[in-house]
Structure formats: C-alpha cells, structure tokens
JSON list of C-alpha atoms and ligand atoms in Angstrom, two decimals:
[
{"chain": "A", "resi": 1, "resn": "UNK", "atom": "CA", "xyz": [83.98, 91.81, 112.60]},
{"chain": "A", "resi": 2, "resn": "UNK", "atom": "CA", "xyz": [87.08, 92.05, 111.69]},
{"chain": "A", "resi": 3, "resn": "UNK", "atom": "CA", "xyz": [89.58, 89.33, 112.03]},
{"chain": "A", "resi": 4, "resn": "UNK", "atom": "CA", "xyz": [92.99, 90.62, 109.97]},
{"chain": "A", "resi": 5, "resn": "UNK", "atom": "CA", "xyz": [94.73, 93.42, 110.27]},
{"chain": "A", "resi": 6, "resn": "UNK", "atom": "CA", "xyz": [97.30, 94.34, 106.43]},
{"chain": "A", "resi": 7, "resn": "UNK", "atom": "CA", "xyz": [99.79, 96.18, 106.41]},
{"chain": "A", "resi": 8, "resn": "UNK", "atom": "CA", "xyz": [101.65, 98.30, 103.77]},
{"chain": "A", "resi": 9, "resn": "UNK", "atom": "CA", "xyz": [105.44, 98.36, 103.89]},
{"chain": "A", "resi": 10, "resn": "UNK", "atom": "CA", "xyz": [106.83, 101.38, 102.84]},
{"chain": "A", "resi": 11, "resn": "UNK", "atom": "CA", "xyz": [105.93, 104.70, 104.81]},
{"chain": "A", "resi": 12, "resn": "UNK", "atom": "CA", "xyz": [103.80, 102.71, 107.65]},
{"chain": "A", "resi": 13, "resn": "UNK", "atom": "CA", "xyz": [105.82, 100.59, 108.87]},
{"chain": "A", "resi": 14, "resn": "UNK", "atom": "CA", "xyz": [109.43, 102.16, 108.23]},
{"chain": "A", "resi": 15, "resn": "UNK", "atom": "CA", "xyz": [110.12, 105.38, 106.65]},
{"chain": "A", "resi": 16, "resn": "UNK", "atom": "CA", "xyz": [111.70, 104.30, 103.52]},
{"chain": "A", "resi": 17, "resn": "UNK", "atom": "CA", "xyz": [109.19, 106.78, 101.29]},
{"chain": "A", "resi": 18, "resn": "UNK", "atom": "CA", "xyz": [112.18, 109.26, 101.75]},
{"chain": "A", "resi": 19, "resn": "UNK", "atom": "CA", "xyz": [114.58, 107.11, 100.73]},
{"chain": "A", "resi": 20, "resn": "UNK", "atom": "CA", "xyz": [112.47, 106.19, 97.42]},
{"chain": "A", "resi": 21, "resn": "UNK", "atom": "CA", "xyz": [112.24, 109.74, 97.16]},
{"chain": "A", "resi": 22, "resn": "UNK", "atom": "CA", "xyz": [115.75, 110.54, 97.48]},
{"chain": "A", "resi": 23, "resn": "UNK", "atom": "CA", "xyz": [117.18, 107.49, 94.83]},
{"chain": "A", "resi": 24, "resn": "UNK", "atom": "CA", "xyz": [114.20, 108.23, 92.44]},
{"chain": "A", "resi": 25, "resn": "UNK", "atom": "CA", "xyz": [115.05, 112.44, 92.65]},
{"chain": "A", "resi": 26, "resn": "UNK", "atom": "CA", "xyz": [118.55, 111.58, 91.83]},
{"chain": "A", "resi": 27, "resn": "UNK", "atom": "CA", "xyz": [117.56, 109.56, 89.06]},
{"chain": "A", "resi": 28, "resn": "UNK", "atom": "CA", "xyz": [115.52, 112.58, 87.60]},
{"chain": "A", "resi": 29, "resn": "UNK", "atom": "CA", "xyz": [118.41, 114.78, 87.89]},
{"chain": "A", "resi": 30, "resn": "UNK", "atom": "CA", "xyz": [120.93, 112.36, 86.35]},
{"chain": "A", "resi": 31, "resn": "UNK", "atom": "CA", "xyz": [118.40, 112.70, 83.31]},
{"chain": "A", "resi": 32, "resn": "UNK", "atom": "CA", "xyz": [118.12, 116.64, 83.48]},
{"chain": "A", "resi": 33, "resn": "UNK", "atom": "CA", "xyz": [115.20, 117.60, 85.17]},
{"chain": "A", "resi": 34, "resn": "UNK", "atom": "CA", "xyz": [113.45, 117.46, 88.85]},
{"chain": "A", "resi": 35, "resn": "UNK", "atom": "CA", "xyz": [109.96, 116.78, 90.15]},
{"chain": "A", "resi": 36, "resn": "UNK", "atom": "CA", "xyz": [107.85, 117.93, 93.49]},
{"chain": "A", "resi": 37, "resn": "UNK", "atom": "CA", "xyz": [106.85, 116.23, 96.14]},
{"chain": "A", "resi": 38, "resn": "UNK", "atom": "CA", "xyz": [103.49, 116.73, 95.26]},
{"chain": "A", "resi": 39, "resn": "UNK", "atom": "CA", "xyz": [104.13, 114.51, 92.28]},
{"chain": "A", "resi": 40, "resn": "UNK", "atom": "CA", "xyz": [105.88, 112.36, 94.91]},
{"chain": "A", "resi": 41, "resn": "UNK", "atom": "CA", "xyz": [102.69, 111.38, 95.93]},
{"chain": "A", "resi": 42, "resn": "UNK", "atom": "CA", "xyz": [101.61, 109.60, 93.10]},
{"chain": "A", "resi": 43, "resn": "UNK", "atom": "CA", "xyz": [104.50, 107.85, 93.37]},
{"chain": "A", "resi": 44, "resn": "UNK", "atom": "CA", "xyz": [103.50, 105.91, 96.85]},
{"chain": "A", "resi": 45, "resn": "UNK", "atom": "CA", "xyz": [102.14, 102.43, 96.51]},
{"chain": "A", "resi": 46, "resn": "UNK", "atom": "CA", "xyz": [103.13, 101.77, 92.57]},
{"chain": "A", "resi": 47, "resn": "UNK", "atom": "CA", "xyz": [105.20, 99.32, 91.45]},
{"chain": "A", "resi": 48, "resn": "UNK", "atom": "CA", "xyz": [109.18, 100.04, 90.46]},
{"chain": "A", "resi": 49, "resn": "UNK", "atom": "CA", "xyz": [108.44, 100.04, 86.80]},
{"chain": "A", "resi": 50, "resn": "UNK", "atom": "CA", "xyz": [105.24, 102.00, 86.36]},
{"chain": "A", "resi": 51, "resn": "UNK", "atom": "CA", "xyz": [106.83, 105.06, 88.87]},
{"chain": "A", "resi": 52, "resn": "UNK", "atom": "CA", "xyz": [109.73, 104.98, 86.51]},
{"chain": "A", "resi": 53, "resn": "UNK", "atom": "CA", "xyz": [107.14, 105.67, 83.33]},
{"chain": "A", "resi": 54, "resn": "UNK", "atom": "CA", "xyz": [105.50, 108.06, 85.46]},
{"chain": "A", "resi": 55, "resn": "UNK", "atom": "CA", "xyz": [108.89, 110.30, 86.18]},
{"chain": "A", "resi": 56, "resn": "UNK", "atom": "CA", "xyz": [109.82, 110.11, 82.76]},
{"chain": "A", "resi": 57, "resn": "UNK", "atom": "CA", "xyz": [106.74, 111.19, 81.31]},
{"chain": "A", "resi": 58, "resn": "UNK", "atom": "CA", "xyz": [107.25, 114.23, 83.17]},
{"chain": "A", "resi": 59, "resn": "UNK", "atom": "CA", "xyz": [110.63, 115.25, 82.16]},
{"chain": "A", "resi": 60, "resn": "UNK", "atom": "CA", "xyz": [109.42, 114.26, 78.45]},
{"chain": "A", "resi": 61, "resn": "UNK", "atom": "CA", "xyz": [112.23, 111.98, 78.31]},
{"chain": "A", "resi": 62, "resn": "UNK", "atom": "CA", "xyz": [111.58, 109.01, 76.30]},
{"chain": "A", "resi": 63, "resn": "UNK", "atom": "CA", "xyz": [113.79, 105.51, 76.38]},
{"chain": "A", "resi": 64, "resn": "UNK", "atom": "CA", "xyz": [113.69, 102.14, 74.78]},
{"chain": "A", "resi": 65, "resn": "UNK", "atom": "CA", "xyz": [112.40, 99.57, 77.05]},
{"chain": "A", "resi": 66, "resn": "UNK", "atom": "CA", "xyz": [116.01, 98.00, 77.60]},
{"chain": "A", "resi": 67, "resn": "UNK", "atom": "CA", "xyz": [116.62, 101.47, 78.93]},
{"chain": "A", "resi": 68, "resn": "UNK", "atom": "CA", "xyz": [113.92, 101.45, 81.51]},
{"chain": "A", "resi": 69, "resn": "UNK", "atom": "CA", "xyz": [115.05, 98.67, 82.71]},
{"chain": "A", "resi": 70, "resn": "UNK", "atom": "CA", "xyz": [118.91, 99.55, 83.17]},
{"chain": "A", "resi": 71, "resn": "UNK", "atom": "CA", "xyz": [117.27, 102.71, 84.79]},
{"chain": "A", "resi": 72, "resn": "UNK", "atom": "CA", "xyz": [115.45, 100.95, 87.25]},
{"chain": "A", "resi": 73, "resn": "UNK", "atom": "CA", "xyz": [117.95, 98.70, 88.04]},
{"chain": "A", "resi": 74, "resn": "UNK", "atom": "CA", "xyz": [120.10, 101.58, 88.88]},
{"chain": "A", "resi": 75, "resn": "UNK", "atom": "CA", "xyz": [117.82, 103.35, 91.28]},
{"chain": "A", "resi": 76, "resn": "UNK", "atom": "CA", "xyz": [117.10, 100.17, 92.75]},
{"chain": "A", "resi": 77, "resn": "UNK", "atom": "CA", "xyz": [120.83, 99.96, 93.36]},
{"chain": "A", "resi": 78, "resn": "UNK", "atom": "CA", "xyz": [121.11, 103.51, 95.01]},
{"chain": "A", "resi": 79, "resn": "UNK", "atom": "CA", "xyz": [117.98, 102.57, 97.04]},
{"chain": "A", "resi": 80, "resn": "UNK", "atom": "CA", "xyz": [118.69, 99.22, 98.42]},
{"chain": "A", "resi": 81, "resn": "UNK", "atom": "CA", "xyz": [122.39, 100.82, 99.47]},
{"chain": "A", "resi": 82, "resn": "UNK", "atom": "CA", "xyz": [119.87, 103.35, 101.76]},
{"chain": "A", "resi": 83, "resn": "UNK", "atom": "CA", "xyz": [117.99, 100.07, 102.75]},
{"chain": "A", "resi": 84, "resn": "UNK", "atom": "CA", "xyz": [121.05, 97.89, 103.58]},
{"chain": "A", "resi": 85, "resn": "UNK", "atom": "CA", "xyz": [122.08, 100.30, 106.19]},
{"chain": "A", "resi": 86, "resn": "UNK", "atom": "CA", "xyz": [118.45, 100.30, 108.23]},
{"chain": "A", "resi": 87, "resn": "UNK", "atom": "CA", "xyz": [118.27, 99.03, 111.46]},
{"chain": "A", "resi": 88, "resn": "UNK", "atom": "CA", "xyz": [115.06, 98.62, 114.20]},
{"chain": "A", "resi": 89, "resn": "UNK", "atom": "CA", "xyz": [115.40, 102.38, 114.90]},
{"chain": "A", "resi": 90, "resn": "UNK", "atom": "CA", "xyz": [113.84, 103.24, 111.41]},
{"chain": "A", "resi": 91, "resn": "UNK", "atom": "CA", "xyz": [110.84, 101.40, 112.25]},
{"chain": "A", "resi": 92, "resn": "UNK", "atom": "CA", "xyz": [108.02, 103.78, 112.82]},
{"chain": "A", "resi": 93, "resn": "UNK", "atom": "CA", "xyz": [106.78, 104.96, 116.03]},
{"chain": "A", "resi": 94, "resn": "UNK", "atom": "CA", "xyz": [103.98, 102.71, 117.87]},
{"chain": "A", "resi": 95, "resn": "UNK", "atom": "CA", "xyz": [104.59, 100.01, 115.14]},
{"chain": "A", "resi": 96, "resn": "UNK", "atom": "CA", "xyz": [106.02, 97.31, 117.21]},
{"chain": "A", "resi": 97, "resn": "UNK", "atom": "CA", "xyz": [103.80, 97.66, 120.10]},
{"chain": "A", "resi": 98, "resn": "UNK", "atom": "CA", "xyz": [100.72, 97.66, 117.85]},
{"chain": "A", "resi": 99, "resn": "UNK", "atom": "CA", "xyz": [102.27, 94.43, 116.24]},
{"chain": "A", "resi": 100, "resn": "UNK", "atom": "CA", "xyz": [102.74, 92.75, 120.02]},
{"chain": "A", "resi": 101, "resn": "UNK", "atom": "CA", "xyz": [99.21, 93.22, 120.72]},
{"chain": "A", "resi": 102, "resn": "UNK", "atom": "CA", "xyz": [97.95, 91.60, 117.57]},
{"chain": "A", "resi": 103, "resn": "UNK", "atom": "CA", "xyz": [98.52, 88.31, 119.07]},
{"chain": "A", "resi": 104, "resn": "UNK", "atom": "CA", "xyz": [96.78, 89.15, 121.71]},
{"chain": "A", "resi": 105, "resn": "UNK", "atom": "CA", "xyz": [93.94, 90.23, 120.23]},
{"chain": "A", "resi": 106, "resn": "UNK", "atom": "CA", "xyz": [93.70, 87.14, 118.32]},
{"chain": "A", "resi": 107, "resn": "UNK", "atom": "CA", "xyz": [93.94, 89.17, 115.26]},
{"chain": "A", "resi": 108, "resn": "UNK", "atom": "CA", "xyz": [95.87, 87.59, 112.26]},
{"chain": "A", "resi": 109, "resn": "UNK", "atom": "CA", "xyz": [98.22, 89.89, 110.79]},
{"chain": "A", "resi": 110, "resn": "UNK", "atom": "CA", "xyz": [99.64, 90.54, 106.59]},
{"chain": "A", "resi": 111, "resn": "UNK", "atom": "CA", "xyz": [102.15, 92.50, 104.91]},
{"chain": "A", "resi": 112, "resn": "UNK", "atom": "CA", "xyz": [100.77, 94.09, 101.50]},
{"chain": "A", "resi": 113, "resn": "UNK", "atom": "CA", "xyz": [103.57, 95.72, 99.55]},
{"chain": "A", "resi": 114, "resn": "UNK", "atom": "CA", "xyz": [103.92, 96.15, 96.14]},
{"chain": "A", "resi": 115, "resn": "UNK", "atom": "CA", "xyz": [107.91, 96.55, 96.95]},
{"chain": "A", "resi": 116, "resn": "UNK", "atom": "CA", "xyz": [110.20, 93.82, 95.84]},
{"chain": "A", "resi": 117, "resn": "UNK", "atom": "CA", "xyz": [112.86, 95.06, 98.79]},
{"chain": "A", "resi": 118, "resn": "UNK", "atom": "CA", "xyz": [109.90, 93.88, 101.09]},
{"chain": "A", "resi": 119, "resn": "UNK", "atom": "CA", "xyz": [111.70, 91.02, 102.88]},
{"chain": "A", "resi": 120, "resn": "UNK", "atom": "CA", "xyz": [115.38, 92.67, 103.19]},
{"chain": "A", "resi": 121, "resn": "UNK", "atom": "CA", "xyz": [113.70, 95.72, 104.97]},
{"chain": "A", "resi": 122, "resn": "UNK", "atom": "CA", "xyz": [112.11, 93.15, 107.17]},
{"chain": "A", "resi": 123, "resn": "UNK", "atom": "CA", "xyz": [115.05, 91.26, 108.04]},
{"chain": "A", "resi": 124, "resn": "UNK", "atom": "CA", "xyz": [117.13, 94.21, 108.66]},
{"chain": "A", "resi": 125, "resn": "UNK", "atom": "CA", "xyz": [114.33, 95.94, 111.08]},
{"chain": "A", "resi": 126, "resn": "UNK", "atom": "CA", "xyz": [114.10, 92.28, 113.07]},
{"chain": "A", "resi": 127, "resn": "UNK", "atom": "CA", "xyz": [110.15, 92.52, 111.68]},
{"chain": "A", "resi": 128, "resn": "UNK", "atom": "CA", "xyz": [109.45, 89.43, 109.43]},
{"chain": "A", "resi": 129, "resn": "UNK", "atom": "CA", "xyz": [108.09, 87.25, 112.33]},
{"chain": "A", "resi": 130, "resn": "UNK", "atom": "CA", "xyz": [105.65, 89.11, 112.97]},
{"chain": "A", "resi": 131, "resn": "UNK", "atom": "CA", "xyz": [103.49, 88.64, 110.12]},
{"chain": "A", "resi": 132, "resn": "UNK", "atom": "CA", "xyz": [101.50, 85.62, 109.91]},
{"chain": "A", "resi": 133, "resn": "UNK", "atom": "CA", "xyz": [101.81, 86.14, 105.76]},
{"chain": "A", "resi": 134, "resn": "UNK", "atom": "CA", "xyz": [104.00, 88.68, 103.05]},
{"chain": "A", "resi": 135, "resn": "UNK", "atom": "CA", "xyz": [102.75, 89.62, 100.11]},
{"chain": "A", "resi": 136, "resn": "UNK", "atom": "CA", "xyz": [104.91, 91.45, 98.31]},
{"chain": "A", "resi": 137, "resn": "UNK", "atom": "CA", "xyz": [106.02, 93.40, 94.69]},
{"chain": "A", "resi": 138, "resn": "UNK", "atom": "CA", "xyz": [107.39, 89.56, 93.89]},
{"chain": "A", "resi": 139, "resn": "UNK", "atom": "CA", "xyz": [104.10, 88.00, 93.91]},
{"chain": "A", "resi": 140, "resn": "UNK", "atom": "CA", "xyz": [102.04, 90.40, 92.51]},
{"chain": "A", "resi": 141, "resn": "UNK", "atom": "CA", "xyz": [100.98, 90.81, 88.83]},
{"chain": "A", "resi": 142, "resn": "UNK", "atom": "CA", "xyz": [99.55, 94.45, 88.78]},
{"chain": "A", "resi": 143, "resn": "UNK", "atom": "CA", "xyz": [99.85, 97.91, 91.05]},
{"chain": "A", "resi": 144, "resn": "UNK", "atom": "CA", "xyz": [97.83, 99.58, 93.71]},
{"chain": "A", "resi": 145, "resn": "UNK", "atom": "CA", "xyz": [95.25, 100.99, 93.23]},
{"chain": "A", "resi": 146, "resn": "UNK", "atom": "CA", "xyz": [94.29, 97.23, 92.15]},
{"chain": "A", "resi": 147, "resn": "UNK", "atom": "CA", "xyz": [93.06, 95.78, 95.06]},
{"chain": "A", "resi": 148, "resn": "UNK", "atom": "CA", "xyz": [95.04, 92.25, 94.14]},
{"chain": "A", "resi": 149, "resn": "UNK", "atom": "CA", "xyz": [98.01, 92.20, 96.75]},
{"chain": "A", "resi": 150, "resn": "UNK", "atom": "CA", "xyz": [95.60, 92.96, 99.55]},
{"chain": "A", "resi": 151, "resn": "UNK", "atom": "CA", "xyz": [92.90, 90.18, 98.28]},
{"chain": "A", "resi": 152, "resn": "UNK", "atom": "CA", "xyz": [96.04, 88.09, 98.28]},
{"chain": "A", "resi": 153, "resn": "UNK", "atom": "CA", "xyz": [96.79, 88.71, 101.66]},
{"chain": "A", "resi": 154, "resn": "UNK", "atom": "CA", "xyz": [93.54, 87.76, 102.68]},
{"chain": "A", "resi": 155, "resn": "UNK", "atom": "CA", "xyz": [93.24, 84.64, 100.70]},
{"chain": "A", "resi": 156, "resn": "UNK", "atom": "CA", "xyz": [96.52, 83.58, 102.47]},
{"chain": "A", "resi": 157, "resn": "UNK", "atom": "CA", "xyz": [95.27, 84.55, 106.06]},
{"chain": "A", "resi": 158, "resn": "UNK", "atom": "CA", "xyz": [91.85, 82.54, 104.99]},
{"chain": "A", "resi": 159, "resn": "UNK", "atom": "CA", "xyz": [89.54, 85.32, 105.97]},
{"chain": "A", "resi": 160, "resn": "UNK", "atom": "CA", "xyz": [87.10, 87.19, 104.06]},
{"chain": "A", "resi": 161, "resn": "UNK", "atom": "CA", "xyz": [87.81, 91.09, 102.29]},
{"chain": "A", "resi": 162, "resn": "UNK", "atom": "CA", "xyz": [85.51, 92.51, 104.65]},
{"chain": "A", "resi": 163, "resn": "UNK", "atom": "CA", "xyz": [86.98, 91.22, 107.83]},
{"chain": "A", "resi": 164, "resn": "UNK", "atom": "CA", "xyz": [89.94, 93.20, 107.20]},
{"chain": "A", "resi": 165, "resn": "UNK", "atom": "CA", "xyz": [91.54, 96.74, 107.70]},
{"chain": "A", "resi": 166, "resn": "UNK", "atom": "CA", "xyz": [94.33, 97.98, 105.55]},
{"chain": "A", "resi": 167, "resn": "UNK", "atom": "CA", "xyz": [97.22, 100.44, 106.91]},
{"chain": "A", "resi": 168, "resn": "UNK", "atom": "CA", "xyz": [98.15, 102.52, 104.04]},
{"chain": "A", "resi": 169, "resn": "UNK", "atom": "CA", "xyz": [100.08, 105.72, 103.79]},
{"chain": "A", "resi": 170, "resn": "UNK", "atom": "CA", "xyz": [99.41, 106.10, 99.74]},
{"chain": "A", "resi": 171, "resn": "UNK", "atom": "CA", "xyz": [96.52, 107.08, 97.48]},
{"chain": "A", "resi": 172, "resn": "UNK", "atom": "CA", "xyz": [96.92, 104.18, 95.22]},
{"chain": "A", "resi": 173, "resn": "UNK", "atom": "CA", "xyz": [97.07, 101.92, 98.46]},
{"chain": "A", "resi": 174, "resn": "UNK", "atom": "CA", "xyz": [94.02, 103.42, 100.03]},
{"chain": "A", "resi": 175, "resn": "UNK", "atom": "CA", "xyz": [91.79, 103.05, 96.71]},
{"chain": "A", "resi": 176, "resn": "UNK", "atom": "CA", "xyz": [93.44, 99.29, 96.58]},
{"chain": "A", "resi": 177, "resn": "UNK", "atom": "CA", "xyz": [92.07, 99.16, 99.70]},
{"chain": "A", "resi": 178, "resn": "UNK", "atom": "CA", "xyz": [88.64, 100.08, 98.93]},
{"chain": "A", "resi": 179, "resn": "UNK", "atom": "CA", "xyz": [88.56, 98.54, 95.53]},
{"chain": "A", "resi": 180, "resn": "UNK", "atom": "CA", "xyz": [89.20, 95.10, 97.85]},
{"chain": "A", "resi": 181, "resn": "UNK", "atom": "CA", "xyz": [85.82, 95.93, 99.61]},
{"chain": "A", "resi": 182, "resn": "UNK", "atom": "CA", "xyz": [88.35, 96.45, 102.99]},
{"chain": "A", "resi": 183, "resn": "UNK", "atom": "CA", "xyz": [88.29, 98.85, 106.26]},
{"chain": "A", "resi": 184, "resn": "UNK", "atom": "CA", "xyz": [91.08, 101.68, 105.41]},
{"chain": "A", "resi": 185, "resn": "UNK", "atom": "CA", "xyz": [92.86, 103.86, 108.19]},
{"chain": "A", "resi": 186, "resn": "UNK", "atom": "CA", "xyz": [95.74, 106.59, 106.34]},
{"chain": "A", "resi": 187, "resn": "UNK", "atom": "CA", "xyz": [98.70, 107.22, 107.77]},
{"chain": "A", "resi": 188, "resn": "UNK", "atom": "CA", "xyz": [100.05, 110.37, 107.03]},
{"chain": "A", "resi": 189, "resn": "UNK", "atom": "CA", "xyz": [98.04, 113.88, 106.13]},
{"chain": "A", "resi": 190, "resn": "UNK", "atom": "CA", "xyz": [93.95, 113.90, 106.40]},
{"chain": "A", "resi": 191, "resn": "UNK", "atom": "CA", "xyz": [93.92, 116.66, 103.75]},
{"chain": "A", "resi": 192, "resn": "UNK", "atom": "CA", "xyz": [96.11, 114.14, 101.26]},
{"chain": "A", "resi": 193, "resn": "UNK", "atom": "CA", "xyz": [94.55, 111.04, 102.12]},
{"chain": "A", "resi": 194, "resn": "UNK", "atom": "CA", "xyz": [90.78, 111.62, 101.83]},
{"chain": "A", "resi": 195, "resn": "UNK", "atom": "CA", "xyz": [89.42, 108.65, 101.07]},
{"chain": "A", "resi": 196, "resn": "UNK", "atom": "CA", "xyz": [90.51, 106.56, 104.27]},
{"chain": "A", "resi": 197, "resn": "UNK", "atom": "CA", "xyz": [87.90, 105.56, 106.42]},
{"chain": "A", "resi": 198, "resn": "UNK", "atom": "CA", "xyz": [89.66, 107.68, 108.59]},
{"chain": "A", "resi": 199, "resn": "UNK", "atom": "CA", "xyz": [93.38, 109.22, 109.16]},
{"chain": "A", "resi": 200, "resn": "UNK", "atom": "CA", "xyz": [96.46, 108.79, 111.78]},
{"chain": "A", "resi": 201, "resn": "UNK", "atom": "CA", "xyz": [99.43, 110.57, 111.43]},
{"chain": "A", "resi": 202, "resn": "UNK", "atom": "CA", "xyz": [101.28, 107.32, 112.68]},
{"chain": "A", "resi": 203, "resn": "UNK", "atom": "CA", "xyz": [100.29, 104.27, 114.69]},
{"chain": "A", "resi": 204, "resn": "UNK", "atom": "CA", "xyz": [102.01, 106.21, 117.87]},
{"chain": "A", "resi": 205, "resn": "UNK", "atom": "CA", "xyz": [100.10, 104.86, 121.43]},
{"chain": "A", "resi": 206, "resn": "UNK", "atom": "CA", "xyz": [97.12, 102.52, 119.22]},
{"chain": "A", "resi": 207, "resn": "UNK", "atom": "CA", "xyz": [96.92, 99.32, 120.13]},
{"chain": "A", "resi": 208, "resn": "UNK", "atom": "CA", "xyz": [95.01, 96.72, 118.25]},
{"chain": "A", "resi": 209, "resn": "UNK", "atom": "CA", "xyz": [91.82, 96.72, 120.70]},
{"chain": "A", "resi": 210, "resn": "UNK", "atom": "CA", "xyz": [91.38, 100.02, 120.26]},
{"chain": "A", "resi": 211, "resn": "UNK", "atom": "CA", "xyz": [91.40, 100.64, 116.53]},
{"chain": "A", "resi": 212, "resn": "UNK", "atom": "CA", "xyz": [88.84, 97.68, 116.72]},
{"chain": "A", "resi": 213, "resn": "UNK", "atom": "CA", "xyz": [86.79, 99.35, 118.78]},
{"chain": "A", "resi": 214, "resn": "UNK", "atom": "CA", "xyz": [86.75, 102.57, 116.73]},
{"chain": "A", "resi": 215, "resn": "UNK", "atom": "CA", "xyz": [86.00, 100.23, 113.51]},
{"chain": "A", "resi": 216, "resn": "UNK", "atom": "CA", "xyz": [82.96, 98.81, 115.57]},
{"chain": "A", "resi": 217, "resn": "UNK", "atom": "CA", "xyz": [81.39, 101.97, 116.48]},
{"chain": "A", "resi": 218, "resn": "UNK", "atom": "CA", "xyz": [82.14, 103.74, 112.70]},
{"chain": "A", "resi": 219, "resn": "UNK", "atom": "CA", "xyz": [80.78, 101.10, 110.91]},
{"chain": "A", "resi": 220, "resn": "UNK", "atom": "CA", "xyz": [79.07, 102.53, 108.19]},
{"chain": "S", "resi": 301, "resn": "BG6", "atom": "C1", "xyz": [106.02, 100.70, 97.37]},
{"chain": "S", "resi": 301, "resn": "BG6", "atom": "C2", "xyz": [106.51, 102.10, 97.43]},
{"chain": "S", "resi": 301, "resn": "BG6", "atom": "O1", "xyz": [105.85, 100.20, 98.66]},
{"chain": "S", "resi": 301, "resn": "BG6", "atom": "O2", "xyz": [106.95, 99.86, 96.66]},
{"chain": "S", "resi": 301, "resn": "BG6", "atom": "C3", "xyz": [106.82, 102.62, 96.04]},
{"chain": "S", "resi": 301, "resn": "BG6", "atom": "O3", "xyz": [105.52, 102.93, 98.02]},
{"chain": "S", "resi": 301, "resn": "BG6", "atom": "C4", "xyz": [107.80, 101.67, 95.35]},
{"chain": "S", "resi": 301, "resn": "BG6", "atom": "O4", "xyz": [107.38, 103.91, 96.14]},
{"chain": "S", "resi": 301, "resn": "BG6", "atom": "C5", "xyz": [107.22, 100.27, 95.33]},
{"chain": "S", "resi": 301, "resn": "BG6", "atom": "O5", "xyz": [108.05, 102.10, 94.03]},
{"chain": "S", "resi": 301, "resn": "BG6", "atom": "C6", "xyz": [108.16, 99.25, 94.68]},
{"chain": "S", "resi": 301, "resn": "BG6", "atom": "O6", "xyz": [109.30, 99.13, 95.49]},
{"chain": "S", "resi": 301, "resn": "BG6", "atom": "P1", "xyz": [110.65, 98.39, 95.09]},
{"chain": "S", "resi": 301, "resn": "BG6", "atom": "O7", "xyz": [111.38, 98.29, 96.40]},
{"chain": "S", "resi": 301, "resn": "BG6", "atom": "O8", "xyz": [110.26, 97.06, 94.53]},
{"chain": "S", "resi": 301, "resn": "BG6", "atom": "O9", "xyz": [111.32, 99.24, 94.09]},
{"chain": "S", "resi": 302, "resn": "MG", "atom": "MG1", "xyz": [103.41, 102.95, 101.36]}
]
C-alpha cells in the first residue's frame, strides 16, 4: 500500500517550466542560436549544469568550464528574477487541495526536485509546510533519470520505494521514478509522457483518496 506521496517541483506544483524555458531561450540567443520546445523537453527534471551542456551541444558552441559556470550563473540570475516575483496564484490548479487532504489521508508527503531554487519557490507560494521532507538540487549528487533524490525522499519519510507514488511532469523524472522501483502518475501530455503508470493533465479536482484508490485497483 502506499504510504507517501513525492512530489516534483517544477511544472507540478507551480508552472515555473516556462520560466526555465524563457531564461534558458534567452541564454541560447545571447550565444547565437535557438532551440524547440521539443528539445525543451529533455530539458525537464535535469540538473542546472547538465541542461546547460545539453543547449550548448546543440548550438555547437563550446566553452571552458569557468565559462559554463558564469553562464549558468547568469541564467540562474534571469530566472530567479521570474521566481522572486511568484506568488500563491502560480501554484497549479488542484495542488493545494490535494496537499490538504494528505493529512487526512494519513499519507506522508516529499518534495523531489533536482532545482536548487526549490525552497525560495516554496516560500514565496506559502507551500513549504506542507511537506513533511525537501529534497532538493542542494542535496543531490546526480540528475533524474537517477532515481537518487526520490530514494532520498523516501529514506527521509522512513518508508519503503514501493510504498510510494511520484508526481512528475518530465521524462527524466518519470524514468527516476521507475528506476526507484516507485508508482508514477505524469502530469502533462499522455502522448509525451509514456512511461507513467498513467497520465493527468494536472492534479485539478483529485484528492489523495482517490488517486489511492485508482493505484489499488491498477496494481500491476
Ligand atoms: C528542475 C527543472 O526541476 O530543476 C529543470 O525541471 C531545472 O528545468 C532543474 O534545470 C534545476 O533547477 P535550478 O533552479 O537549480 O536551476
Ligand atoms: Mg518538473
């Protein structure tokens, strides 16, 4: 059964994928080239550092590691001015009321987020108390898909991998997910997210005994 529920940050919980996508496009374009949104995708769920190597592998743009660093830096500094600015309104719709009825489900609740913004977003959303336990980008050693923020999570809450179910709006989160031996529900497109146990296109109207009760009866 399952006893946890984990939560990803970033595009399930507040919509601050666009506003990655926004400081990381202007980055490309600063550096003379552009990328889709289809390559935005791969994007979700990975660390700072290793979406910068990504984007400028495919503008063929090659820098000195000092120089990945500066860049980062400075689309971390266009992003958390988007971030600073966030209030409870950005949080996702049916978020908060699926939160509430955690505790009365007696289900204990984790953020797993491989951002290192992870507790300003919360603060400025009024979210943090909610979660019994935050794992974020500070405390882990390796990206999504590697399932070790999630087993972190769990570690923390003191329940087992399998007693939990992961919220995940990216591929890399979703196979973290798996890779953790955990329950998986997308958020975001069925025909992008494929490998979810199955997909939402938001947490709109679920409440906590509910998506239980679907996990019961799906159990493979
Ligand atoms: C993830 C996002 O949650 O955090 C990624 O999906 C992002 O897009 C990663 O790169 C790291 O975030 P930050 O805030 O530490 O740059
Ligand atoms: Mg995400």
């Amino acid at each position: 059964t399952i006893k946890a529920f984990i939560f990803d940050l970033d595009g399930v919980i507040v919509d601050t994928a666009v506003y990655h996508f926004k400081a990381w496009k202007k980055l490309a374009n600063t550096l003379g080239f552009d990328f889709t949104e289809a390559q935005n995708e791969q994007l979700k769920g990975i660390s700072r550092i290793d979406s910068l190597n990504l984007i400028l592998g495919w503008g063929g743009v090659e820098k000195t590691a000092k120089e990945v660093q500066e860049l980062a830096t400075l689309k971390n500094q266009w992003y958390v001015e988007m971030i600073n600015k966030m209030t409870a309104q950005e949080i996702l719709p049916g978020v908060q009321s699926l939160l509430s009825s955690l505790k009365s489900a007696g289900i204990k609740c984790a953020l797993g987020s491989a951002s290192k913004n992870a507790s300003l977003i919360l603060e400025r959303t009024g979210l943090t108390s909610f979660f019994d336990v935050i794992v974020d980008g500070n405390e882990v050693s390796v990206s999504k898909p590697n399932p070790e923020v999630f087993l972190k999570g769990a570690q923390l809450l003191q329940v087992a991998p399998q007693q939990c179910v992961v919220f995940e709006d990216a591929l890399a989160g979703i196979e973290a997910a798996k890779n953790a031996d955990m329950r998986v529900i997308g958020i975001g497109e069925e025909s992008i997210l494929k490998n979810a146990d199955w997909v939402l296109p938001n947490l709109e109207g679920q409440s906590a005994a509910q998506i239980l009760n679907k996990l019961e009866k799906s159990r493979s």
